[in-house]
CSV table of C-alpha atoms in Angstrom, one decimal:
chain,number,residue,atom,x,y,z
D,1,MET,CA,140.4,188.8,33.3
D,2,VAL,CA,141.6,190.2,35.8
D,3,TYR,CA,138.8,191.4,38.0
D,4,GLU,CA,139.3,195.0,39.7
D,5,PHE,CA,138.3,195.9,42.8
D,6,ARG,CA,136.1,198.4,43.0
D,7,TYR,CA,136.5,199.6,46.8
D,8,ASN,CA,136.7,203.0,46.8
D,9,GLN,CA,132.5,203.0,45.4
D,10,VAL,CA,131.8,201.1,49.0
D,11,PHE,CA,134.0,204.2,50.9
D,12,ARG,CA,132.0,206.4,49.7
D,13,HIS,CA,128.4,204.6,50.2
D,14,PHE,CA,130.5,204.5,54.2
D,15,ASP,CA,128.4,206.4,56.3
D,16,VAL,CA,125.2,203.7,55.4
D,17,LEU,CA,128.1,201.2,56.7
D,18,LEU,CA,128.4,203.4,59.3
D,19,GLU,CA,124.7,204.2,60.9
D,20,GLY,CA,124.4,200.2,60.2
D,21,ALA,CA,127.3,199.6,62.6
D,22,TRP,CA,125.8,201.9,65.2
D,23,LEU,CA,122.0,200.5,64.9
D,24,THR,CA,124.5,196.9,65.3
D,25,VAL,CA,125.6,198.1,68.6
D,26,GLN,CA,122.1,199.8,69.9
D,27,LEU,CA,120.6,196.6,69.5
D,28,SER,CA,123.1,193.9,70.7
D,29,ALA,CA,123.7,196.0,73.9
D,30,SER,CA,119.6,196.1,74.4
D,31,ALA,CA,119.3,192.5,73.5
D,32,MET,CA,122.6,191.8,76.1
D,33,ALA,CA,121.0,194.4,78.7
D,34,LEU,CA,117.8,192.3,78.7
D,35,GLY,CA,118.4,188.9,77.6
D,36,LEU,CA,121.3,189.6,80.8
D,37,LEU,CA,117.9,189.8,82.7
D,38,ILE,CA,116.3,187.1,81.4
D,39,ALA,CA,119.4,184.7,82.1
D,40,ILE,CA,119.1,186.2,85.9
D,41,ALA,CA,115.6,185.4,86.8
D,42,CYS,CA,115.5,181.8,85.2
D,43,ALA,CA,119.0,181.3,86.9
D,44,LEU,CA,117.1,181.9,90.0
D,45,ILE,CA,114.5,180.0,88.6
D,46,LYS,CA,117.1,177.1,88.4
D,47,THR,CA,118.4,176.9,91.9
D,48,ASP,CA,115.9,177.6,93.7
D,49,GLY,CA,112.8,177.7,92.1
D,50,PRO,CA,109.1,176.0,92.1
D,51,ARG,CA,109.5,172.6,90.4
D,52,PRO,CA,107.1,173.1,87.9
D,53,ALA,CA,108.5,176.7,87.1
D,54,ARG,CA,111.6,174.8,87.0
D,55,LEU,CA,110.9,172.5,84.5
D,56,LEU,CA,109.6,175.3,82.3
D,57,VAL,CA,112.6,177.1,82.6
D,58,ASN,CA,114.7,173.8,81.7
D,59,ALA,CA,112.5,173.1,78.5
D,60,TYR,CA,113.0,177.4,77.7
D,61,VAL,CA,116.6,176.6,77.8
D,62,GLU,CA,117.0,173.1,76.0
D,63,VAL,CA,114.8,174.3,73.1
D,64,ILE,CA,116.6,177.6,72.6
D,65,ARG,CA,119.9,176.0,72.3
D,66,ASN,CA,118.9,173.4,70.5
D,67,THR,CA,117.7,174.9,67.5
D,68,PRO,CA,119.3,177.1,65.4
D,69,PHE,CA,119.1,181.7,65.9
D,70,LEU,CA,117.3,182.2,62.4
D,71,VAL,CA,114.4,179.0,62.3
D,72,GLN,CA,114.0,181.1,65.8
D,73,ILE,CA,113.4,184.8,64.4
D,74,PHE,CA,111.6,182.8,61.6
D,75,ILE,CA,109.1,181.9,64.3
D,76,VAL,CA,109.0,185.0,66.1
D,77,PHE,CA,108.9,187.2,62.9
D,78,PHE,CA,106.7,185.3,60.6
D,79,GLY,CA,104.5,182.5,63.1
D,80,LEU,CA,103.9,184.5,66.1
D,81,PRO,CA,101.4,186.8,63.2
D,82,ASN,CA,99.7,183.6,63.0
D,83,LEU,CA,99.0,183.9,66.3
D,84,GLY,CA,97.5,187.7,66.6
D,85,LEU,CA,101.2,188.9,67.4
D,86,ARG,CA,102.0,191.0,65.2
D,87,LEU,CA,105.9,192.7,65.8
D,88,SER,CA,107.6,194.6,63.8
D,89,ALA,CA,111.1,193.0,62.1
D,90,SER,CA,113.7,195.7,65.0
D,91,GLN,CA,110.8,194.6,68.0
D,92,ALA,CA,111.5,190.5,66.6
D,93,ALA,CA,115.0,190.9,66.7
D,94,LEU,CA,115.1,192.8,69.2
D,95,ILE,CA,113.1,189.3,71.7
D,96,GLY,CA,114.5,187.3,69.6
D,97,LEU,CA,118.6,187.9,70.4
D,98,SER,CA,117.3,188.0,73.8
D,99,ILE,CA,116.1,185.3,74.7
D,100,ASN,CA,118.4,183.7,72.7
D,101,LEU,CA,121.5,185.1,74.6
D,102,GLY,CA,119.0,184.2,78.0
D,103,ALA,CA,118.8,180.5,77.3
D,104,TYR,CA,122.3,180.1,76.9
D,105,ALA,CA,122.8,183.0,79.5
D,106,THR,CA,121.1,181.1,82.2
D,107,GLU,CA,123.2,178.2,82.7
D,108,ILE,CA,126.1,180.1,83.1
D,109,VAL,CA,124.6,182.7,85.9
D,110,ARG,CA,123.3,179.5,86.9
D,111,ALA,CA,127.1,178.3,87.4
D,112,GLY,CA,128.3,181.3,88.3
D,113,ILE,CA,125.1,181.1,91.7
D,114,GLU,CA,126.2,178.1,92.3
D,115,SER,CA,130.3,179.0,92.4
D,116,ILE,CA,128.7,180.5,96.4
D,117,PRO,CA,128.7,178.3,98.7
D,118,ARG,CA,125.7,178.5,101.6
D,119,GLY,CA,128.1,179.2,104.3
D,120,GLN,CA,128.6,183.1,102.8
D,121,ILE,CA,124.7,183.9,102.4
D,122,GLU,CA,124.5,182.7,105.9
D,123,ALA,CA,127.2,185.2,106.9
D,124,GLY,CA,125.0,188.1,104.5
D,125,VAL,CA,122.5,186.9,107.0
D,126,SER,CA,123.5,186.5,110.5
D,127,LEU,CA,124.9,190.1,109.9
D,128,GLY,CA,121.6,191.2,109.5
D,129,LEU,CA,121.3,192.0,105.3
D,130,SER,CA,118.0,192.2,104.4
D,131,ARG,CA,117.5,189.2,102.1
D,132,LEU,CA,117.6,192.1,99.3
D,133,GLN,CA,120.6,193.0,100.2
D,134,VAL,CA,122.4,189.3,100.5
D,135,PHE,CA,121.3,189.3,97.3
D,136,ARG,CA,122.6,192.0,95.6
D,137,TYR,CA,125.9,191.8,97.8
D,138,VAL,CA,126.3,188.7,98.2
D,139,ILE,CA,125.0,186.5,95.7
D,140,ILE,CA,124.0,187.9,92.5
D,141,MET,CA,127.7,190.5,92.2
D,142,PRO,CA,130.3,188.3,93.3
D,143,ALA,CA,128.2,185.3,90.5
D,144,LEU,CA,128.8,187.8,88.0
D,145,LYS,CA,132.0,188.8,89.0
D,146,ALA,CA,133.0,184.7,88.9
D,147,ILE,CA,131.8,184.2,85.6
D,148,TYR,CA,132.3,187.7,83.4
D,149,PRO,CA,134.8,185.7,80.9
D,150,ALA,CA,132.6,183.1,79.8
D,151,LEU,CA,129.7,186.0,79.1
D,152,SER,CA,131.0,188.5,78.1
D,153,SER,CA,132.8,185.4,74.9
D,154,GLN,CA,128.5,185.2,75.2
D,155,PHE,CA,127.6,188.5,74.3
D,156,ILE,CA,130.0,189.4,71.5
D,157,ILE,CA,129.0,185.6,69.9
D,158,LEU,CA,125.3,187.7,70.1
D,159,MET,CA,126.7,190.8,68.3
D,160,LEU,CA,128.3,188.8,65.6
D,161,ALA,CA,124.9,186.4,65.6
D,162,SER,CA,122.7,190.0,65.3
D,163,SER,CA,123.8,189.4,61.5
D,164,ILE,CA,121.4,186.1,61.1
D,165,VAL,CA,118.4,189.3,62.1
D,166,SER,CA,119.3,191.0,58.8
D,167,GLN,CA,116.5,188.0,56.7
D,168,ILE,CA,114.1,189.4,58.8
D,169,SER,CA,114.5,192.6,56.9
D,170,ALA,CA,115.9,194.5,60.9
D,171,GLU,CA,117.9,197.2,60.0
D,172,GLU,CA,121.6,196.8,61.4
D,173,LEU,CA,124.7,196.4,59.5
D,174,PHE,CA,124.3,193.2,57.6
D,175,HIS,CA,121.3,194.4,55.9
D,176,SER,CA,122.9,198.0,54.9
D,177,ALA,CA,125.6,195.7,53.6
D,178,ALA,CA,122.3,194.0,51.6
D,179,PHE,CA,121.0,196.9,50.7
D,180,LEU,CA,124.7,199.1,49.4
D,181,GLU,CA,124.7,195.9,47.6
D,182,SER,CA,121.4,196.7,45.8
D,183,ARG,CA,122.1,200.1,44.7
D,184,THR,CA,125.7,199.1,43.9
D,185,PHE,CA,126.4,194.9,43.0
D,186,LEU,CA,129.9,195.3,44.2
D,187,ASN,CA,129.2,192.6,46.8
D,188,PHE,CA,132.6,191.3,47.4
D,189,GLU,CA,134.1,194.7,48.3
D,190,ILE,CA,130.9,195.2,50.8
D,191,TYR,CA,131.2,192.3,52.0
D,192,SER,CA,134.8,192.0,52.7
D,193,ILE,CA,134.3,195.3,54.4
D,194,VAL,CA,132.0,194.8,56.6
D,195,ALA,CA,133.4,191.7,57.7
D,196,VAL,CA,136.1,193.7,58.8
D,197,MET,CA,133.8,196.8,60.7
D,198,TYR,CA,132.3,193.2,62.9
D,199,LEU,CA,136.1,192.2,64.0
D,200,VAL,CA,136.6,195.7,64.6
D,201,LEU,CA,133.1,195.7,66.9
D,202,SER,CA,134.3,192.2,68.3
D,203,ILE,CA,136.9,193.9,69.7
D,204,ALA,CA,135.8,197.4,70.5
D,205,PHE,CA,132.9,194.5,72.8
D,206,ARG,CA,135.6,194.0,74.5
D,207,GLY,CA,137.6,196.7,75.1
D,208,ALA,CA,134.1,198.0,76.4
D,209,LEU,CA,132.8,195.1,78.3
D,210,ASN,CA,136.7,195.1,79.7
D,211,LEU,CA,135.8,198.7,81.0
D,212,VAL,CA,132.3,197.2,82.6
D,213,ARG,CA,134.7,194.7,84.1
D,214,LEU,CA,137.2,197.7,86.0
D,215,ALA,CA,133.8,199.8,86.9
D,216,VAL,CA,131.5,197.5,88.3
D,217,PHE,CA,133.6,195.2,89.7
D,218,ARG,CA,135.7,197.7,91.2
D,219,ARG,CA,135.9,195.7,94.8
D,220,PRO,CA,137.9,193.0,95.7
M,1,MET,CA,97.0,178.5,44.5
M,2,LEU,CA,97.7,177.6,48.0
M,3,ARG,CA,99.3,174.0,49.0
M,4,ALA,CA,98.6,172.4,52.3
M,5,PHE,CA,100.9,171.3,55.0
M,6,THR,CA,100.2,167.6,54.3
M,7,PHE,CA,102.5,164.7,55.6
M,8,ASN,CA,104.3,165.2,52.5
M,9,GLU,CA,106.0,167.8,53.5
M,10,VAL,CA,106.7,167.2,56.9
M,11,LEU,CA,108.4,163.8,54.5
M,12,PHE,CA,110.0,167.2,51.9
M,13,LEU,CA,112.0,169.2,54.4
M,14,LEU,CA,113.3,165.8,56.0
M,15,ASP,CA,114.1,164.9,52.6
M,16,ALA,CA,116.3,168.4,53.0
M,17,THR,CA,117.2,167.0,56.3
M,18,LYS,CA,120.0,165.0,54.8
M,19,TRP,CA,122.3,167.9,53.1
M,20,THR,CA,121.8,169.7,56.6
M,21,ILE,CA,123.9,166.0,57.6
M,22,ALA,CA,125.6,166.2,54.4
M,23,VAL,CA,127.0,170.1,55.5
M,24,THR,CA,127.4,169.1,59.3
M,25,LEU,CA,129.6,166.1,58.2
M,26,ILE,CA,131.8,168.0,55.4
M,27,ALA,CA,132.5,170.7,58.4
M,28,PHE,CA,132.7,168.5,61.1
M,29,VAL,CA,135.3,166.4,59.4
M,30,GLY,CA,137.3,169.1,57.1
M,31,GLY,CA,137.2,170.7,60.1
M,32,GLY,CA,139.0,168.5,62.5
M,33,LEU,CA,141.6,168.1,60.2
M,34,VAL,CA,141.8,171.9,59.5
M,35,GLY,CA,141.5,172.5,63.7
M,36,LEU,CA,144.1,170.0,64.3
M,37,LEU,CA,146.3,172.0,62.1
M,38,ILE,CA,145.5,174.8,63.5
M,39,MET,CA,146.1,173.6,67.2
M,40,ILE,CA,149.6,172.2,66.7
M,41,LEU,CA,150.5,175.1,65.1
M,42,LYS,CA,149.3,176.3,68.7
M,43,VAL,CA,150.9,174.5,70.9
M,44,VAL,CA,154.3,174.3,69.4
M,45,ASN,CA,157.4,176.1,70.4
M,46,ASN,CA,157.6,179.1,67.0
M,47,ARG,CA,156.3,182.2,67.7
M,48,PRO,CA,154.8,183.1,64.1
M,49,ALA,CA,153.1,179.7,63.9
M,50,GLN,CA,151.0,180.6,67.2
M,51,TRP,CA,151.2,184.5,65.3
M,52,GLY,CA,149.4,182.9,62.6
M,53,ALA,CA,147.6,180.7,64.3
M,54,ALA,CA,146.0,183.0,66.4
M,55,ALA,CA,145.7,185.7,63.4
M,56,TYR,CA,143.3,182.4,61.9
M,57,VAL,CA,140.9,182.2,64.8
M,58,GLU,CA,140.7,185.5,65.8
M,59,LEU,CA,139.7,186.1,61.9
M,60,PHE,CA,136.5,183.2,61.6
M,61,GLN,CA,135.6,183.9,65.2
M,62,GLY,CA,135.9,187.7,65.5
M,63,THR,CA,132.9,187.6,62.6
M,64,PRO,CA,129.7,186.7,62.0
M,65,LEU,CA,129.4,183.2,59.6
M,66,LEU,CA,126.8,184.8,57.7
M,67,ALA,CA,130.2,187.4,57.0
M,68,GLN,CA,132.1,184.9,55.9
M,69,LEU,CA,129.9,182.7,53.3
M,70,PHE,CA,129.1,185.9,51.8
M,71,VAL,CA,132.4,186.8,50.7
M,72,VAL,CA,133.9,183.0,50.3
M,73,TYR,CA,130.5,182.7,47.8
M,74,PHE,CA,131.5,186.3,45.8
M,75,GLY,CA,135.5,186.1,45.9
M,76,MET,CA,135.6,182.7,44.2
M,77,GLY,CA,132.9,184.0,41.1
M,78,LEU,CA,135.3,186.6,41.6
M,79,PHE,CA,138.2,184.7,40.7
M,80,GLY,CA,136.8,182.8,38.5
M,81,TYR,CA,135.8,179.8,39.9
M,82,ASP,CA,132.4,178.3,39.7
M,83,VAL,CA,130.6,179.0,42.2
M,84,SER,CA,128.3,175.8,43.7
M,85,PRO,CA,126.5,176.9,46.7
M,86,TRP,CA,127.7,173.8,47.5
M,87,VAL,CA,132.0,174.5,47.4
M,88,ALA,CA,131.3,177.5,48.8
M,89,VAL,CA,129.2,176.7,52.1
M,90,SER,CA,132.0,173.3,52.2
M,91,VAL,CA,134.5,176.3,52.1
M,92,VAL,CA,133.4,178.3,54.7
M,93,PHE,CA,131.8,175.1,57.0
M,94,THR,CA,135.5,173.5,57.0
M,95,LEU,CA,137.1,176.5,57.6
M,96,TRP,CA,134.9,178.4,60.2
M,97,SER,CA,134.8,175.1,62.3
M,98,ALA,CA,138.8,175.1,61.9
M,99,ALA,CA,138.8,177.6,64.1
M,100,PHE,CA,136.7,176.4,67.1
M,101,LEU,CA,137.6,173.6,67.1
M,102,GLY,CA,141.6,174.0,66.8
M,103,GLU,CA,140.8,176.7,69.8
M,104,ILE,CA,138.5,173.6,72.0
M,105,TRP,CA,141.5,171.0,70.7
M,106,ARG,CA,144.4,173.3,72.2
M,107,GLY,CA,142.7,173.9,75.5
M,108,CYS,CA,142.6,170.6,76.1
M,109,VAL,CA,146.4,169.5,74.4
M,110,GLN,CA,147.8,172.0,76.8
M,111,ALA,CA,145.2,171.2,80.0
M,112,ILE,CA,147.6,168.0,80.4
M,113,PRO,CA,150.5,169.4,82.3
M,114,ARG,CA,154.1,169.9,81.7
M,115,ALA,CA,155.5,166.6,83.6
M,116,GLN,CA,153.4,164.5,81.5
M,117,TRP,CA,155.4,165.4,78.5
M,118,GLU,CA,159.0,165.5,81.0
M,119,ALA,CA,158.0,162.3,82.7
M,120,SER,CA,157.3,160.7,79.6
M,121,ALA,CA,160.4,162.1,77.5
M,122,ALA,CA,162.4,160.8,80.9
M,123,LEU,CA,160.7,157.2,80.9
M,124,GLY,CA,163.0,157.5,77.3
M,125,LEU,CA,159.6,157.7,74.7
M,126,SER,CA,160.2,159.2,71.4
M,127,PHE,CA,158.5,161.9,70.4
M,128,ALA,CA,155.9,160.2,69.1
M,129,GLN,CA,155.1,157.9,71.4
M,130,GLN,CA,154.6,160.5,73.8
M,131,ILE,CA,152.4,162.7,72.1
M,132,ARG,CA,150.1,158.8,71.5
M,133,TYR,CA,150.1,157.3,74.5
M,134,VAL,CA,150.8,159.8,77.0
M,135,ILE,CA,149.6,163.2,74.9
M,136,ALA,CA,147.2,163.0,73.6
M,137,ALA,CA,145.5,159.3,75.0
M,138,GLN,CA,144.6,162.3,77.6
M,139,ALA,CA,143.5,165.0,75.9
M,140,ALA,CA,141.2,163.1,73.8
M,141,ARG,CA,139.6,161.8,76.7
M,142,ILE,CA,139.1,165.6,77.8
M,143,ALA,CA,138.4,167.3,73.9
M,144,LEU,CA,135.3,164.6,73.6
M,145,PRO,CA,131.6,166.2,75.9
M,146,PRO,CA,133.4,170.0,73.7
M,147,THR,CA,133.8,168.1,71.1
M,148,VAL,CA,130.3,166.6,70.5
M,149,GLY,CA,129.2,170.3,71.8
M,150,PHE,CA,130.5,171.5,68.8
M,151,LEU,CA,128.7,169.9,66.6
M,152,VAL,CA,125.4,171.0,68.1
M,153,GLN,CA,127.2,173.8,66.9
M,154,ILE,CA,127.6,173.3,63.4
M,155,ILE,CA,124.8,171.1,63.0
M,156,LYS,CA,122.3,174.6,64.3
M,157,ASN,CA,124.6,177.0,62.2
M,158,THR,CA,124.3,175.3,58.5
M,159,SER,CA,120.8,176.8,58.8
M,160,LEU,CA,122.7,179.4,57.6
M,161,ALA,CA,123.5,178.3,54.3
M,162,SER,CA,120.1,179.1,53.3
M,163,VAL,CA,120.9,182.7,53.1
M,164,ILE,CA,123.7,182.0,49.6
M,165,GLY,CA,120.5,179.4,47.8
M,166,PHE,CA,121.7,176.0,49.1
M,167,ILE,CA,119.4,173.6,50.2
M,168,GLU,CA,119.4,172.5,53.5
M,169,LEU,CA,116.7,172.3,56.6
M,170,ALA,CA,115.8,175.7,56.7
M,171,ARG,CA,116.1,176.7,53.5
M,172,ALA,CA,113.2,173.9,52.8
M,173,GLY,CA,111.4,175.2,55.3
M,174,GLN,CA,111.4,178.4,53.6
M,175,ILE,CA,109.7,177.2,50.0
M,176,VAL,CA,106.6,175.3,52.2
M,177,ASN,CA,106.0,178.3,53.2
M,178,SER,CA,105.9,180.3,50.7
M,179,ALA,CA,103.7,177.0,49.3
M,180,THR,CA,101.9,177.2,52.3
M,181,PHE,CA,102.2,179.8,53.8
M,182,ARG,CA,101.5,179.0,57.4
M,183,PRO,CA,104.7,179.7,58.8
M,184,PHE,CA,104.1,179.4,62.9
M,185,LEU,CA,103.6,175.5,61.9
M,186,VAL,CA,106.4,175.5,58.9
M,187,TYR,CA,109.0,176.4,61.3
M,188,CYS,CA,108.2,175.4,64.6
M,189,THR,CA,108.0,171.9,62.8
M,190,VAL,CA,111.3,173.1,61.3
M,191,ALA,CA,113.1,173.8,64.8
M,192,MET,CA,111.2,170.7,66.0
M,193,ILE,CA,113.3,168.6,63.4
M,194,TYR,CA,116.7,171.2,64.3
M,195,PHE,CA,115.9,170.1,67.9
M,196,ALA,CA,115.3,166.2,67.2
M,197,LEU,CA,119.0,166.1,65.1
M,198,CYS,CA,120.6,168.1,68.3
M,199,TYR,CA,119.1,167.2,71.9
M,200,PRO,CA,120.5,164.0,71.8
M,201,LEU,CA,124.4,164.8,71.0
M,202,THR,CA,123.9,167.6,73.8
M,203,ALA,CA,122.5,165.5,76.0
M,204,LEU,CA,125.7,162.9,74.6
M,205,SER,CA,127.7,165.6,75.8
M,206,ARG,CA,126.7,166.7,78.6
M,207,ARG,CA,126.7,162.9,80.1
M,208,LEU,CA,130.2,162.1,79.2
M,209,GLU,CA,131.7,165.3,80.9
M,210,GLY,CA,130.0,164.3,83.8
M,211,LYS,CA,132.3,160.7,83.6
M,212,LEU,CA,135.0,162.4,82.9
M,213,HIS,CA,134.5,164.7,85.8
M,214,GLY,CA,133.1,161.7,87.3
M,215,ALA,CA,136.8,159.4,86.6
M,216,HIS,CA,138.6,161.8,89.0
């Protein structure tokens, strides 16, 4: 018996998948922004913070980096209500993804901050820049510029990992796929299309991140 | 009637951990062999081979592992193969690991300066000897820390095998949770077991890297 592929039946409901893809884009972009903020804060603490805070950040980074994301969102979504914190699936997904990215990006951002020579900061101070100006123009922007390639790859990895939040039934592309599968039973067709959609998304994200790089780090 | 989360449940989780380790080993060995092939295709002087390998890497690094698992699991069923989760999981994790290990090792081989090839050729070493004594000998040293680091990635990602019904540590956690309904406790225990597996390897990878940089 030869299986007859029924891709046209899936394409008839392609709008469901497109909607899911758009949710994935939104979820990933929000998690990238939040995760980067967490990472910058943690990286600053790691390079220049008080010892107890440094130890805390170290523990956070190590715990997240050495446990699976699947288990992390299970703890956030199924576990936290035990402690009295009830989150919706999409809230848990966003929080889980941001916390996860934050830990990986902390190490990346820290490497960037440490690549700024001490003399540059002193030069900034002696030019009469305020603390905030030194932080913005001398430390964080050059640091981010230096580590941007590594950060972009981490962002793409996050976008792909966002498919895992379908396991707590948060709505995004993979969840839409599962929904469509329950309606049509065309599992192979659906998941192969969805795989291609993720491939397109990762190429699109890479392009968008390059544009961001051009826009933000224009100056030499 | 709910069960309590007792030492027996912990033992059940620990027992399932052996399947996590088994899949990790299959992925690492299988992925290592296929990855070696990918690495060779990428460094040889042959355009179609390079393109083929690049497409392979893009395909497996640009799609979620979850999607790969589903496509292979359901795909094998369509083509009339016996769909045991074991086979699907082994195939997917092997192919997926290969894409990453191939890329990591390519970087390490290409980090060896061209002059080393030329020098060893000038010394009259055969191609096999060049690879064995000059290139591989040096590349392997650079490759060790990131390879151990990737092993940690494999361990963590085997948790996704649970979605196609493969019983390993994460799936065992779900089973225990549905019997005891103590999700926080159960999943934290599961996370601790993963941490106990991964952290020593992370630390080892970091130490190896430190040694490498110290040596220069």
